[in-house]
Amino acid sequence: MSKDALLLIGGGGHAVVVAEAALAAGLALAGFLDDDDRAPLGRDLAGRVERLGGLSMFDRPDLVGEHPVILAVGDLPLRRRLLEGHAFKAGAVVHPSAVVSASARIGAGVFIGPGAVVHAQATVADHAIINTGAVVEHHCRVGVNTHLAPNATLGGEARVGDDCLIGLGASVLPGVRLGDRCTVGAGSAVIREVPAGAAVAGVPALEITGHGTPGA
Ligand code: JB2
């Protein structure tokens, strides 16, 4: 197995999407880590990728030290926990149908899904997910471990902090800022600044409480 082959952390639905995108981009897969020996990835891509150990990177430090790694679970707090305390080389996956400006800055371990667009001078920080069909307009910043769910759109110069979830089809108007750990409900339109840790939903998006996970 080549040292360049990608190790996926997780074997659920998101991992299947990341693995297929990696293969479409011509990357080799080393395998995946998941506690569940019946995780969907092993079934859906049978013969092309196999489970090599439990979900924690501590389970296979040999593989984590040798291969580029991508977090392939969707749950943001879990992703953050998996990141903590590990030194590893992160590998990015960009689906070949995504459009990424030559002037955009793409961090380590980022996933950019089919049909997504990242425009001029945008920054996508480490371990962010720009999921299927999401749009990051010019001069935006997407924070570390932030997830733009499918078809979410950031207008030009919007800034989203770390560990945020921008839900399916949600829009953030140009220039609007969101702090760290925000959640935006599916289909929302965010028209003004959102403070760190807040959950907002609706058109226009208003702060909500007792929200569960409205985003994805
Ligand atoms: O504590 C845990 C945990 N420990 C192991 N929480 C969660 N959520 N998952 C854990 N796992 C492993 O991560 C499970 O064994 C499972 O194989 C994997 C999560 O897979 P699942 O298919 O449940 O979710 P996902 O993270 O791959 O996909 C979610 O996020 C995507 C972005 C789904 O909501 C998808 O619909 C979404 N597109």
XYZ file of C-alpha atoms and ligand atoms in Angstrom:
254
model
C 0.000 0.000 0.000
C 1.402 3.364 -1.084
C 2.216 5.859 1.672
C 0.127 8.405 -0.298
C -3.042 6.316 0.092
C -5.702 8.067 2.169
C -6.900 6.795 5.558
C -10.520 7.664 6.343
C -11.597 8.162 9.949
C -15.166 6.866 10.011
C -17.124 4.440 7.895
C -20.684 5.822 7.879
C -22.689 7.748 5.291
C -20.317 10.692 5.076
C -17.356 8.360 4.691
C -19.017 6.697 1.697
C -19.376 10.121 0.056
C -15.764 11.079 0.849
C -14.411 7.718 -0.349
C -16.274 7.877 -3.666
C -15.067 11.449 -4.219
C -11.494 10.412 -3.442
C -11.674 7.566 -5.925
C -13.203 9.885 -8.547
C -10.281 12.257 -7.946
C -7.846 9.419 -8.591
C -6.677 9.006 -4.994
C -5.841 5.607 -3.549
C -7.538 4.520 -0.322
C -5.545 2.885 2.475
C -8.719 1.896 4.364
C -10.914 3.260 7.143
C -11.215 3.252 10.918
C -14.562 2.709 12.621
C -15.714 0.892 15.755
C -18.517 -0.790 13.808
C -17.288 -3.788 11.824
C -20.509 -3.544 9.756
C -20.065 0.155 8.920
C -21.655 1.120 5.559
C -18.355 1.970 3.865
C -17.062 -1.600 4.082
C -20.290 -2.838 2.497
C -20.837 -0.099 -0.112
C -17.275 -0.131 -1.416
C -16.594 -3.804 -0.763
C -13.353 -4.915 -2.330
C -12.078 -1.346 -2.653
C -11.704 -0.266 0.974
C -11.599 -2.205 4.229
C -11.870 -1.484 7.935
C -8.445 -1.440 9.550
C -9.313 -0.654 13.174
C -11.486 1.286 15.641
C -12.532 4.909 15.160
C -9.981 6.519 17.479
C -6.725 7.345 15.752
C -5.038 5.946 18.855
C -6.239 2.541 17.681
C -3.847 2.479 14.723
C -1.018 4.971 15.357
C 1.058 3.042 12.825
C -1.378 3.872 9.997
C -2.008 7.426 11.197
C 1.745 8.042 11.194
C 2.154 6.662 7.706
C -0.798 7.858 5.629
C -2.584 11.161 4.973
C -5.756 11.197 7.069
C -9.198 12.711 6.457
C -11.955 12.963 9.040
C -14.925 11.249 7.403
C -17.643 11.515 10.057
C -20.168 14.340 9.954
C -20.766 14.971 13.661
C -18.808 18.157 14.459
C -18.146 17.602 18.190
C -16.997 14.057 17.376
C -14.711 15.415 14.642
C -13.266 17.930 17.106
C -12.656 15.170 19.675
C -10.974 13.012 17.047
C -8.667 15.890 16.120
C -7.539 16.601 19.643
C -4.268 15.174 20.852
C -3.155 13.815 17.493
C -0.322 14.888 15.280
C -1.031 13.680 11.757
C -0.743 14.676 8.153
C -4.200 15.602 6.873
C -5.190 14.888 3.273
C -7.784 16.934 1.369
C -10.356 15.444 -1.015
C -11.785 17.605 -3.807
C -14.332 15.956 -6.092
C -13.355 16.455 -9.746
C -16.685 18.146 -10.498
C -16.075 20.865 -7.872
C -14.839 24.253 -9.060
C -12.130 25.777 -6.888
C -10.643 29.139 -7.798
C -6.889 29.186 -8.292
C -6.783 32.086 -5.820
C -8.727 30.258 -3.081
C -6.806 28.925 -0.058
C -7.776 25.366 0.850
C -6.618 23.981 4.194
C -5.458 20.526 5.197
C -8.012 17.747 5.518
C -10.758 19.691 3.727
C -13.519 17.849 1.849
C -15.068 19.574 -1.184
C -17.958 17.596 -2.621
C -19.472 17.140 -6.093
C -20.584 20.352 -7.760
C -19.384 22.647 -4.969
C -17.884 26.003 -5.902
C -15.215 27.952 -4.019
C -14.690 31.351 -5.575
C -11.849 33.823 -5.843
C -9.795 34.695 -2.756
C -11.921 32.547 -0.454
C -10.320 30.716 2.465
C -11.484 27.277 3.554
C -9.707 26.399 6.798
C -8.453 22.967 7.899
C -10.920 20.072 8.164
C -13.871 22.069 6.800
C -16.545 20.313 4.740
C -17.890 22.069 1.647
C -20.532 19.510 0.845
C -22.346 18.688 -2.397
C -23.347 21.783 -4.378
C -22.382 24.270 -1.648
C -21.152 27.684 -2.782
C -18.460 29.767 -1.095
C -18.413 33.150 -2.810
C -15.438 35.455 -3.245
C -13.395 36.567 -0.214
C -15.351 34.364 2.215
C -13.752 32.598 5.149
C -14.939 29.168 6.302
C -13.504 28.251 9.709
C -11.751 25.130 10.950
C -14.019 22.061 11.124
C -17.015 24.002 9.832
C -19.522 22.140 7.673
C -21.480 23.685 4.805
C -24.185 21.098 4.201
C -25.336 20.360 0.631
C -26.485 23.440 -1.312
C -25.619 25.893 1.467
C -24.433 29.238 0.074
C -22.190 31.930 1.515
C -22.465 35.323 -0.185
C -19.316 37.274 -0.949
C -17.106 38.244 2.004
C -19.190 36.299 4.530
C -17.139 34.900 7.418
C -18.051 31.760 9.325
C -16.145 30.776 12.473
C -14.836 27.375 13.535
C -17.010 24.300 14.274
C -20.171 25.733 12.673
C -22.892 23.835 10.853
C -24.590 25.683 7.993
C -27.607 23.508 7.219
C -28.908 22.093 3.965
C -29.751 24.842 1.491
C -29.182 27.665 3.985
C -27.900 31.033 2.789
C -25.651 33.557 4.496
C -25.925 36.993 2.943
C -22.838 38.803 1.678
C -20.547 40.174 4.353
C -22.428 38.593 7.280
C -20.316 37.144 10.120
C -20.941 34.088 12.274
C -18.926 33.292 15.399
C -17.543 29.884 16.350
C -19.828 26.886 17.059
C -22.932 28.356 15.389
C -25.705 26.262 13.893
C -27.870 27.491 11.029
C -31.073 25.573 10.322
C -31.753 24.034 6.930
C -33.228 26.495 4.431
C -32.528 29.551 6.581
C -31.431 32.959 5.356
C -28.917 34.594 7.702
C -29.112 38.361 7.219
C -27.233 39.641 10.264
C -24.303 38.727 12.537
C -24.666 35.551 14.633
C -22.820 35.414 17.983
C -20.596 32.469 18.909
C -22.474 29.377 20.017
C -25.879 30.539 18.761
C -28.378 28.463 16.809
C -30.509 30.339 14.278
C -33.223 29.264 11.865
C -35.835 30.723 9.539
C -36.149 33.382 6.869
C -34.836 35.706 8.095
C -32.917 33.545 10.586
C -33.666 34.229 14.253
C -32.025 32.749 17.336
C -33.731 29.617 18.631
C -33.420 27.688 21.891
C -33.944 24.017 22.682
C -33.101 23.396 19.069
C -31.503 19.953 18.944
C -29.684 19.830 15.605
C -31.646 21.820 13.030
C -28.887 21.989 10.440
C -28.176 18.780 8.603
O -19.936 8.924 19.139
C -20.199 8.717 17.968
C -19.557 7.695 17.199
N -18.629 6.782 17.491
C -18.401 6.085 16.372
N -21.099 9.471 17.305
C -21.390 9.279 15.987
N -22.299 10.067 15.404
N -20.782 8.344 15.238
C -19.882 7.550 15.836
N -19.134 6.541 15.372
C -19.087 6.013 13.998
O -19.155 7.075 13.041
C -20.233 5.085 13.722
O -19.836 3.750 13.969
C -20.549 5.299 12.250
O -19.950 4.313 11.430
C -19.956 6.661 11.938
C -21.050 7.684 11.718
O -21.789 7.287 10.575
P -23.242 7.866 10.236
O -23.622 7.290 8.924
O -24.133 7.694 11.401
O -23.010 9.398 10.110
P -21.962 10.198 9.258
O -21.212 11.021 10.217
O -21.165 9.349 8.346
O -22.912 11.103 8.341
C -23.687 12.156 8.900
O -23.145 13.402 8.520
C -23.119 13.608 7.099
C -22.423 14.931 6.824
C -25.119 11.987 8.381
O -25.938 12.903 9.041
C -25.176 12.218 6.891
O -26.510 12.193 6.425
C -24.541 13.562 6.547
N -24.522 13.733 5.100
